[in-house]
């Protein structure tokens, strides 16, 4: 029976943890967490596992463009949300469920090289090349399964389901010129507010004879809301199938004007 994603993550962590040795990354004199500043791709099932274990919240993830999600970076410290100041390292390390990329990124994890340079500190050594080779095979399966999950997450059916939640958004608290597009969240789409004035929905407003100049309009009216929701239901899924998925979509690009 094929293994699921969580089993692959467990197996990968188990194989790698004793198969390599290198710098003491939790020593602040050696490492400053320089590898922990990137958004790591992560499948929904692993993110959900972290949430269920109490290690994370939905806000710690955003929609990705490779896997279903990415792990957020704490903008106050410019490090991954799982970086622990107390540990001076990854809080997931001891769980045995650390994302495989977090092992690969600093080490290279190449069994054909005895010594792979760390990004910032000293060299990493492979003590068990057999385990590392097996881990790399697991990694390949993991990536394939995560990509398949992401495609399913962005299937027309699931996209339309997440779009339905937009109908409950409080459009009447927004001005048309404040709207830039939509943002794909954990289980729904939300309105994306842009900086300054935005022209994304101006063409929709021009078809509504209300007599109010676009930039002076104080609120999104019901006719505009209906036009936007209709446009998204007809356009978004096709756009994603043609251009790929990500966390944010502007009305300009959805209309082909970007």
Short mmCIF file of C-alpha atoms in Angstrom, two decimals:
data_model
loop_
_atom_site.label_atom_id
_atom_site.label_comp_id
_atom_site.label_asym_id
_atom_site.label_seq_id
_atom_site.Cartn_x
_atom_site.Cartn_y
_atom_site.Cartn_z
CA UNK A 1 0.00 0.00 0.00
CA UNK A 2 1.50 3.42 -0.99
CA UNK A 3 2.61 5.64 1.87
CA UNK A 4 0.92 8.96 2.49
CA UNK A 5 2.68 12.30 2.76
CA UNK A 6 2.93 12.28 6.57
CA UNK A 7 4.53 8.83 6.53
CA UNK A 8 7.08 10.02 3.97
CA UNK A 9 7.96 13.02 6.16
CA UNK A 10 8.44 10.76 9.21
CA UNK A 11 10.59 8.32 7.26
CA UNK A 12 12.69 11.12 5.78
CA UNK A 13 13.36 12.70 9.18
CA UNK A 14 14.20 9.33 10.71
CA UNK A 15 16.72 8.48 7.98
CA UNK A 16 18.43 11.85 7.84
CA UNK A 17 18.76 12.83 11.50
CA UNK A 18 21.59 10.38 12.23
CA UNK A 19 22.96 10.14 8.69
CA UNK A 20 24.57 13.58 8.67
CA UNK A 21 26.66 15.64 11.05
CA UNK A 22 27.84 19.20 10.89
CA UNK A 23 27.87 22.58 12.62
CA UNK A 24 26.06 22.98 15.92
CA UNK A 25 23.19 25.04 14.56
CA UNK A 26 21.70 25.81 17.97
CA UNK A 27 24.90 27.53 19.11
CA UNK A 28 24.30 31.25 18.51
CA UNK A 29 28.06 31.75 18.12
CA UNK A 30 28.00 29.40 15.14
CA UNK A 31 24.60 29.97 13.54
CA UNK A 32 22.22 32.91 13.37
CA UNK A 33 19.42 31.06 11.62
CA UNK A 34 20.47 32.35 8.23
CA UNK A 35 18.83 29.37 6.51
CA UNK A 36 15.46 30.12 8.12
CA UNK A 37 14.47 33.22 6.17
CA UNK A 38 12.79 31.62 3.15
CA UNK A 39 9.18 30.59 2.56
CA UNK A 40 9.20 26.78 2.63
CA UNK A 41 6.67 25.00 0.42
CA UNK A 42 4.41 22.69 2.39
CA UNK A 43 1.42 20.46 1.58
CA UNK A 44 -1.94 21.07 3.22
CA UNK A 45 -1.87 17.71 5.02
CA UNK A 46 1.42 18.58 6.77
CA UNK A 47 0.27 22.10 7.64
CA UNK A 48 -2.95 20.60 9.02
CA UNK A 49 -0.89 18.14 11.08
CA UNK A 50 1.05 21.02 12.66
CA UNK A 51 -2.21 22.82 13.47
CA UNK A 52 -3.79 19.73 15.01
CA UNK A 53 -0.69 19.19 17.16
CA UNK A 54 -0.87 22.77 18.41
CA UNK A 55 2.44 23.71 16.79
CA UNK A 56 0.92 26.22 14.38
CA UNK A 57 -2.20 28.14 13.40
CA UNK A 58 -3.77 28.72 9.98
CA UNK A 59 -2.24 32.19 9.96
CA UNK A 60 1.24 30.63 9.86
CA UNK A 61 0.67 29.54 6.26
CA UNK A 62 -0.17 31.20 2.97
CA UNK A 63 -1.16 29.73 -0.37
CA UNK A 64 1.80 28.59 -2.44
CA UNK A 65 2.66 28.34 -6.12
CA UNK A 66 4.42 24.94 -5.99
CA UNK A 67 2.78 23.04 -3.12
CA UNK A 68 -0.60 23.92 -1.63
CA UNK A 69 0.91 26.31 0.94
CA UNK A 70 4.07 28.08 2.07
CA UNK A 71 5.24 28.59 5.64
CA UNK A 72 5.11 32.27 6.56
CA UNK A 73 8.07 34.33 7.69
CA UNK A 74 7.82 36.35 10.89
CA UNK A 75 8.42 39.88 9.60
CA UNK A 76 9.59 41.08 13.01
CA UNK A 77 12.62 38.78 13.03
CA UNK A 78 12.72 37.92 9.30
CA UNK A 79 12.74 34.21 10.03
CA UNK A 80 10.38 31.28 9.58
CA UNK A 81 7.50 31.25 12.06
CA UNK A 82 8.87 27.98 13.44
CA UNK A 83 12.23 29.54 14.32
CA UNK A 84 12.59 29.55 18.10
CA UNK A 85 14.76 32.17 19.80
CA UNK A 86 14.95 29.95 22.88
CA UNK A 87 16.32 27.04 20.87
CA UNK A 88 18.14 29.24 18.35
CA UNK A 89 16.75 26.94 15.72
CA UNK A 90 13.74 25.13 14.35
CA UNK A 91 11.04 24.24 16.86
CA UNK A 92 9.99 21.37 14.58
CA UNK A 93 13.40 19.70 14.65
CA UNK A 94 12.71 17.46 17.64
CA UNK A 95 9.23 16.48 16.41
CA UNK A 96 10.52 14.21 13.66
CA UNK A 97 8.16 16.02 11.26
CA UNK A 98 10.34 18.82 9.94
CA UNK A 99 9.72 19.65 6.26
CA UNK A 100 12.29 17.74 4.17
CA UNK A 101 13.46 20.92 2.42
CA UNK A 102 14.68 22.25 5.78
CA UNK A 103 17.19 19.40 5.88
CA UNK A 104 18.17 19.79 2.24
CA UNK A 105 18.60 23.56 2.03
CA UNK A 106 21.59 24.03 4.38
CA UNK A 107 23.27 20.68 3.70
CA UNK A 108 22.77 19.94 0.03
CA UNK A 109 22.23 16.33 1.10
CA UNK A 110 24.30 14.94 -1.77
CA UNK A 111 25.50 11.37 -1.05
CA UNK A 112 28.08 11.69 -3.83
CA UNK A 113 29.91 14.41 -1.91
CA UNK A 114 31.47 13.62 1.44
CA UNK A 115 31.57 17.25 2.49
CA UNK A 116 28.91 19.74 1.44
CA UNK A 117 29.38 23.32 2.55
CA UNK A 118 26.82 24.89 4.81
CA UNK A 119 25.41 28.22 3.64
CA UNK A 120 27.07 30.11 6.49
CA UNK A 121 28.94 27.79 8.86
CA UNK A 122 31.29 24.83 8.40
CA UNK A 123 30.89 21.69 6.32
CA UNK A 124 28.23 19.02 6.58
CA UNK A 125 29.33 15.41 6.57
CA UNK A 126 27.37 12.39 5.39
CA UNK A 127 27.95 9.52 7.80
CA UNK A 128 25.53 7.06 6.21
CA UNK A 129 25.34 7.37 2.43
CA UNK A 130 22.86 4.49 2.16
CA UNK A 131 20.34 6.24 4.41
CA UNK A 132 20.83 9.51 2.56
CA UNK A 133 20.24 7.84 -0.81
CA UNK A 134 17.07 6.26 0.55
CA UNK A 135 16.03 9.64 1.93
CA UNK A 136 16.51 11.25 -1.47
CA UNK A 137 14.24 8.63 -3.03
CA UNK A 138 11.63 9.42 -0.37
CA UNK A 139 12.08 13.12 -1.12
CA UNK A 140 11.30 12.50 -4.78
CA UNK A 141 8.07 10.70 -3.85
CA UNK A 142 7.22 13.45 -1.36
CA UNK A 143 7.59 16.19 -3.97
CA UNK A 144 5.45 14.29 -6.48
CA UNK A 145 2.69 13.70 -3.93
CA UNK A 146 2.76 17.31 -2.72
CA UNK A 147 2.49 18.61 -6.28
CA UNK A 148 -0.43 16.27 -6.93
CA UNK A 149 -2.13 17.49 -3.75
CA UNK A 150 -1.65 21.11 -4.85
CA UNK A 151 -3.24 20.42 -8.23
CA UNK A 152 -6.23 18.86 -6.48
CA UNK A 153 -6.42 21.82 -4.06
CA UNK A 154 -6.73 24.10 -7.07
CA UNK A 155 -9.17 22.01 -9.06
CA UNK A 156 -12.19 23.89 -10.49
CA UNK A 157 -14.49 22.36 -7.89
CA UNK A 158 -12.38 23.44 -4.91
CA UNK A 159 -11.67 26.87 -6.38
CA UNK A 160 -15.39 27.50 -6.80
CA UNK A 161 -16.07 26.29 -3.28
CA UNK A 162 -13.55 28.75 -1.84
CA UNK A 163 -14.99 31.49 -4.04
CA UNK A 164 -18.46 31.03 -2.58
CA UNK A 165 -17.24 32.49 0.70
CA UNK A 166 -16.64 35.82 -1.05
CA UNK A 167 -20.38 36.42 -1.10
CA UNK A 168 -20.24 36.91 2.68
CA UNK A 169 -17.46 39.52 2.49
CA UNK A 170 -18.49 42.98 3.68
CA UNK A 171 -18.23 44.76 0.33
CA UNK A 172 -20.27 47.65 1.71
CA UNK A 173 -17.32 48.64 3.90
CA UNK A 174 -15.03 49.03 0.86
CA UNK A 175 -14.63 51.59 -1.89
CA UNK A 176 -14.29 50.29 -5.46
CA UNK A 177 -10.90 51.97 -5.88
CA UNK A 178 -9.52 50.19 -2.80
CA UNK A 179 -9.97 46.74 -4.35
CA UNK A 180 -6.95 45.26 -6.14
CA UNK A 181 -8.05 41.64 -6.45
CA UNK A 182 -8.56 38.55 -4.33
CA UNK A 183 -6.37 36.54 -1.99
CA UNK A 184 -6.60 32.77 -1.55
CA UNK A 185 -6.64 31.94 2.14
CA UNK A 186 -6.75 28.65 4.09
CA UNK A 187 -10.31 27.73 3.13
CA UNK A 188 -11.72 30.76 1.32
CA UNK A 189 -10.94 33.68 -0.93
CA UNK A 190 -10.80 37.18 0.53
CA UNK A 191 -10.78 40.63 -1.02
CA UNK A 192 -7.26 41.93 -1.65
CA UNK A 193 -6.95 45.59 -0.71
CA UNK A 194 -4.35 47.50 -2.72
CA UNK A 195 -2.25 50.50 -1.80
CA UNK A 196 -3.61 53.87 -2.87
CA UNK A 197 -6.11 53.94 -5.72
CA UNK A 198 -6.70 50.85 -7.84
CA UNK A 199 -8.17 50.63 -11.34
CA UNK A 200 -8.91 46.90 -11.26
CA UNK A 201 -12.70 47.16 -11.00
CA UNK A 202 -13.17 50.44 -12.88
CA UNK A 203 -14.32 48.68 -16.05
CA UNK A 204 -17.05 46.92 -14.04
CA UNK A 205 -18.18 50.23 -12.53
CA UNK A 206 -18.37 51.83 -15.97
CA UNK A 207 -21.20 49.44 -16.84
CA UNK A 208 -23.28 50.66 -13.89
CA UNK A 209 -25.06 53.95 -14.53
CA UNK A 210 -24.96 55.45 -11.05
CA UNK A 211 -23.69 58.93 -11.88
CA UNK A 212 -20.82 58.78 -9.36
CA UNK A 213 -17.22 59.29 -10.48
CA UNK A 214 -15.13 56.16 -9.85
CA UNK A 215 -12.56 57.65 -7.47
CA UNK A 216 -15.26 59.47 -5.51
CA UNK A 217 -17.47 56.41 -5.02
CA UNK A 218 -17.72 55.78 -1.25
CA UNK A 219 -18.89 52.17 -1.25
CA UNK A 220 -19.18 49.00 -3.34
CA UNK A 221 -22.82 48.78 -4.41
CA UNK A 222 -24.79 45.56 -4.76
CA UNK A 223 -24.73 45.62 -8.61
CA UNK A 224 -20.93 45.91 -8.58
CA UNK A 225 -20.61 43.11 -6.04
CA UNK A 226 -22.72 40.84 -8.26
CA UNK A 227 -20.63 41.69 -11.33
CA UNK A 228 -17.38 40.93 -9.52
CA UNK A 229 -18.62 37.61 -8.16
CA UNK A 230 -19.98 36.59 -11.57
CA UNK A 231 -16.69 37.51 -13.27
CA UNK A 232 -14.65 35.52 -10.76
CA UNK A 233 -16.88 32.46 -11.00
CA UNK A 234 -16.49 32.48 -14.78
CA UNK A 235 -12.82 33.45 -15.04
CA UNK A 236 -10.71 32.41 -12.05
CA UNK A 237 -10.68 28.63 -12.42
CA UNK A 238 -9.78 28.84 -16.12
CA UNK A 239 -7.07 31.41 -15.38
CA UNK A 240 -5.50 29.11 -12.79
CA UNK A 241 -5.58 26.12 -15.13
CA UNK A 242 -3.80 28.20 -17.77
CA UNK A 243 -1.35 30.17 -15.62
CA UNK A 244 -0.86 28.20 -12.42
CA UNK A 245 -1.91 28.91 -8.86
CA UNK A 246 -0.59 31.37 -6.27
CA UNK A 247 -1.79 33.31 -3.25
CA UNK A 248 -3.04 36.52 -4.88
CA UNK A 249 -4.81 37.41 -8.11
CA UNK A 250 -5.43 40.99 -9.27
CA UNK A 251 -8.42 41.96 -11.36
CA UNK A 252 -6.02 43.52 -13.86
CA UNK A 253 -4.30 40.21 -14.57
CA UNK A 254 -7.55 38.26 -14.55
CA UNK A 255 -8.86 40.63 -17.23
CA UNK A 256 -5.64 40.16 -19.20
CA UNK A 257 -4.46 43.72 -18.65
CA UNK A 258 -1.32 43.05 -16.64
#
